[in-house]
């Protein structure tokens, strides 16, 4: 105990150096735990996004791409699904429900999703949670829009607000559907999923704003007013993808095969959970690289500690001699220096954890807004605690060398004071 | 420690050296060859000799930091040759006080904490200090006052802020706390000016006398001779001629 008190006082005496070392260790711990937390929370967040959907169907292509654009609004579809194919498959006796998805437009950086009212009934997230309206109602009219919670909050929109959709998915678009504004009729409760960042309109609405467009541009010389558009047949010709719920889970693989062998056009059906696993195995390479980098940063921080302790040690040979003279044993000198390393590592780990929590509390809402990621601040997971334990073990390991040096000095110097 | 050794300890000298030879390494020349040296309990001697005459080495052997390989060194009745390193450390912690030439104090401890340092490493010292004054802290304050270091607030100041003369007196208080039976001082006055030197030696003498401790005071300054029971020239007891 006396030795630990001495170690603490000695460190305090060199508090600038000690503080810098603690800061370096804390930064490395922030990086290590931050990467780890981002990884696990991203996974949790992704897994949380879709529930109760048995199959996702889109044009044939990469399964991961289909999952990303249909559910996470990441990336763009390569091809569309014919409306007739959708109708045929939706009418299959094994199918309980379907939700059509039509993507491609945006509103001030938020994706616009064309769908029908089955979306509100069957799109589930988290643990079988359905979507709920915080305000207003589902869309009914052609130009009704229902906003995700984040869209409404960020843009400050309220019910009755008139909004203009833009062609394409960019934040800034020069092709606006200015002539056919939509009216906000409902705002969804927050879900912590990409739904929050989506503007929902009817499939017919999507069709209506493109009635006088062709190949992504307005047809020259043709202009249809909203009233004229209402007279047209607004059944969509294509959709981007659709979600499928089956009557019996046992039919999933049979149905998947049936869709993949669909004769009329090349389609792809995926199991969301399975494809998510594929995505993770693809991501694990990058995740591991990040983990290795943050591990290296931890090593660097302990090298800094080692350098600081070893530099100090030569100046402290006098201190060792004094301690030996008043009766300290060589192993107590060893314990003194090792105790200093352990104190630095502990302070660094605790500081890093505290700073990370603080940063997450401050930046949590930003992350949620920008990335749709909810990152829980507390408590640290078992895996994080074991990473912290490894950090402390590294501190102890790094401390062994200067402690051994001090031990050797104290044996060799004895009471001789070398300056 | 066997009972026989304890009985012997009561009658034995503070330091007994017979046929001691020492060299740092097998391939280095001998630095010490002391056929016979004895310091009785309670006596206060000045060991004089120029630098390089092996004084510090002799002190390290007596303090039990260096291992005696040839000859016999007994301190307070304990044969250092047969004691393990740990036992020698314990003997030093419990029964010896050491004062260096300078830089005696841990800069990051207060004056009081520095004085109490031996009590951190030796329960025996702590118990004796408690028995003397009720608590180790009270004893430390008493010693500081005896050595003229009772200015208000001084005991809480960091040791590094004190003048060299004050630091040496703090070191003396530390060496004396818990009634060690032997004080070893290695040129403790060489960093002090003439007036301070006499003050320090007088104070140390008085405190050793009060505590009944033997004192081996190493210095090249023979003007201090009058304060000691006896002056011993190191070249007279060490048969190895001076180095360099």
XYZ file of C-alpha atoms in Angstrom, chain A residues 2-14 308-309 311-330 332-338 340 406-407 409-411 413-419, chain B residues 65 92 100 102-109 114 117 121 174:
70
model
C 2.825 2.380 0.900
C 4.345 1.606 -2.486
C 1.149 2.463 -4.372
C 0.826 5.764 -2.485
C 4.423 6.542 -3.407
C 3.749 5.602 -7.037
C 0.740 7.929 -7.148
C 2.678 10.808 -5.566
C 5.630 10.247 -7.851
C 3.319 10.322 -10.892
C 1.659 13.478 -9.590
C 5.085 15.031 -9.262
C 5.543 14.409 -12.997
C 8.219 8.362 -20.755
C 8.894 5.878 -17.958
C 13.393 8.506 -19.747
C 12.245 9.310 -16.236
C 13.977 6.286 -14.801
C 17.513 7.493 -15.335
C 16.700 10.742 -13.574
C 15.108 8.784 -10.787
C 18.050 6.588 -9.855
C 18.620 8.924 -6.928
C 15.056 8.314 -5.786
C 15.631 4.567 -5.973
C 18.822 4.887 -3.904
C 16.983 6.878 -1.228
C 14.232 4.283 -1.088
C 16.798 1.509 -0.821
C 18.546 3.377 1.991
C 15.367 3.647 4.054
C 14.835 -0.075 3.693
C 12.935 -0.647 0.430
C 13.631 -4.033 -1.100
C 14.483 -4.322 -4.793
C 9.421 -2.949 -3.879
C 11.249 -0.710 -6.339
C 9.994 -3.056 -9.052
C 6.457 -2.766 -7.683
C 6.768 1.021 -7.514
C 7.518 1.388 -11.225
C 5.055 -1.328 -12.216
C 3.052 3.590 -11.968
C 14.559 0.010 -12.033
C 15.076 -3.259 -10.186
C 19.444 -0.139 -11.169
C 18.471 -0.471 -7.529
C 20.490 -3.662 -7.177
C 23.509 1.241 -7.624
C 22.598 0.331 -4.082
C 22.826 3.505 -2.079
C 25.262 5.121 -4.434
C 23.682 8.248 -5.733
C 24.355 8.734 -9.383
C 23.404 12.018 -10.894
C 23.375 -3.196 0.178
C 18.710 -1.749 7.432
C 23.691 11.038 2.106
C 22.939 15.657 -0.744
C 19.635 15.043 -2.478
C 18.493 13.004 0.473
C 14.809 13.662 0.068
C 12.115 12.478 -2.305
C 11.132 15.699 -4.047
C 7.488 14.730 -4.416
C 6.897 14.114 -0.732
C 10.010 12.285 4.017
C 9.429 7.278 5.097
C 9.089 0.284 5.213
C 14.497 10.750 8.879
